[in-house]
Amino acid sequence: MRATLLASLAGYAGAALSASVLLSGGTIIAFDEDSKFLNVIRDGALLVTDDRIAGLFDEANPKDIPADTEIVDCTHKIITPGFIDTHRHGWQTAFKTLGSNTTLADYFLTWSSPAAGHLFAAEDVYDGQLAGLLEAINAGVTTTLDHAHTMWSTDRAEAGLEASIESGARVVWAPAIDPTPNYPFADQIKDWKRWNKRAFPNDLVTLGIAYDAWDIGAPENTLAVAKLIKDAKPAVLTIHWLGGVWPIDSSPALVHSYGVLNTSTAVVFSHGAGITAASADLLRSTNQFLSITPESEMHYGHGHTFSHHILEQAALGVDTHLTFSTDMITQARLWLQRTRSRLFDEVLNHWDIPAKNPMSVNQAFLLATRQGGLALRRPDLGIIRVGAKADLVVFNGRSPSLLGWADPVAAVILHANVGDIDHVLVDGQFRKRDGKLTYEKYPELVDSFLKSAERIRRKALERPEPVADGDVLWGGGTEVDVIRGEGTGYGPLFRDTGDKTSAKAAAGEKHDEL
Ligand SMILES: *[C@@H]1O[C@H](CO)[C@@H](O)[C@H](O)[C@H]1NC(C)=O
Ligand SMILES: CC(=O)N[C@H]1CO[C@H](CO)[C@@H](O)[C@@H]1O
Ligand SMILES: [Zn+2]
């Protein structure tokens, strides 16, 4: 399924709205620019006019609103800014659940862009990207920085761009310059320049750029990418960088040496777990950000060695949504508890008892919202204040999981789930309403995506298990098991590994003693 680009988004054809909407009666988690902190308005109202937040009121039914305003009753609801995901690979939706126990080594060999390119035609990229972005909208994610490594060919790259536009989400689409024999560097740069000149049908999608090979790329390519960034000044440059024990140095210092860290382009380094004090200072002084992706970093074992030291220059991201949650509430919650846990451990390791809690729900909330806007140099995103973009999420404050809340921030960060999200607005338009996506062609997309996903899955699993070669040597480590006996914690469920004995063992045959 491949939409041709129309002036309006094909899937939202019928979504006509009055110019103004009043979200009336809810608790609004706004932001106060003077105190630089959250400002909770109870039983208030929020006026949306066109694409912006036009008014905030401390009463549910303000008099002074435009005559044709549509009133949406938000009594008992919690209104937050749209969540911002600063690191995602939107095309990977078709692999969902297949990577449930991968390590980073497995990921590179099986699900990563170089390993998976041959499985995807342009239509597959389109369907996966669109289904993945609608999945994000459903979860309250209104802005995504898409590190788009579908640069396998012009048509497959462009399919990701077209699907981003069609999704109605706010997307910084950052194609990852990564030459292959079939799609050489010069062609990728030529395409990027063409996309940069192209008029997009709305301002929801902007062109960014991704480049990871600052130290391993051909030097002339890296210089050319740096020159392109300095000349074309894309809104965002994004870079995978782990630091610490991890190979491939694409650190702030190296990027700075190419003259692209301290310009008008926002630079987002994904992960940065092993960040050094010097790199942290460089991020502060150039006002650039890390994208911490708590769930992926724990899932793959990146570690969180030092990234908690630079949270004032950090935002959060999802990363490979094929493997886990797509929503930012979960990321914020995981990061909050992960940070608490590791800072508590530091106290406990000294045989002391922690006297105070090192991180608050308010900080977690800001990381998933306003900090994402700041990382993209979009102070009008991830925030509720007059003049900001009307990217909004409305939670049902009387859902079973939220019932009884007093602090709306704690309610959202520690108790809410995606099912509690009633409405999502992007640019003042309802993209989810009364618990349902408003994308009218969703049923068609589901059919088309599922066919594509099944074909991709079959092809992916047909291949022999890839084997890591000696150059990328990854340590062993302990495997845990929740079932008594000599089985394996992985179980025989999804993949026939050819080892029937261990499959039977895991299925229970050796567990007679239970
Ligand atoms: C970044 O640019 C600003 C303004 O040009 C300059 O004052 C500052 O020293 C630069 N910072 C670094 C780390 O180069
Ligand atoms: C379901 C699944 O993917 N299981 C895999 C988990 O990881 C082990 C070790 O890498 C594999 O052997 C399993 O096939
Ligand atoms: Zn990534």
XYZ file of C-alpha atoms and ligand atoms in Angstrom, residues 97-103 106 111 465 479 488 490-497, ligand 2:
34
model
C 8.487 -9.816 19.013
C 11.199 -11.577 16.996
C 14.047 -9.973 18.899
C 12.726 -10.664 22.349
C 16.006 -11.955 23.729
C 18.623 -10.493 21.424
C 21.883 -8.979 22.491
C 22.495 -10.698 17.621
C 17.677 -7.192 12.668
C 21.486 -18.524 12.268
C 21.967 -16.927 31.832
C 17.308 -23.240 29.524
C 14.862 -19.426 26.675
C 12.534 -22.379 26.176
C 11.656 -24.130 22.896
C 8.760 -21.903 21.947
C 9.442 -19.924 18.813
C 12.494 -21.120 17.059
C 13.506 -24.589 16.146
C 17.173 -24.421 16.968
C 12.719 -16.883 20.876
C 14.144 -16.613 20.594
O 14.475 -15.764 19.808
N 15.019 -17.340 21.255
C 16.437 -17.139 21.145
C 16.954 -16.503 22.407
O 18.374 -16.404 22.385
C 19.038 -17.627 22.237
C 20.526 -17.373 22.395
O 20.944 -16.319 21.579
C 18.658 -18.264 20.915
O 19.298 -19.498 20.770
C 17.151 -18.443 20.874
O 16.760 -18.943 19.624
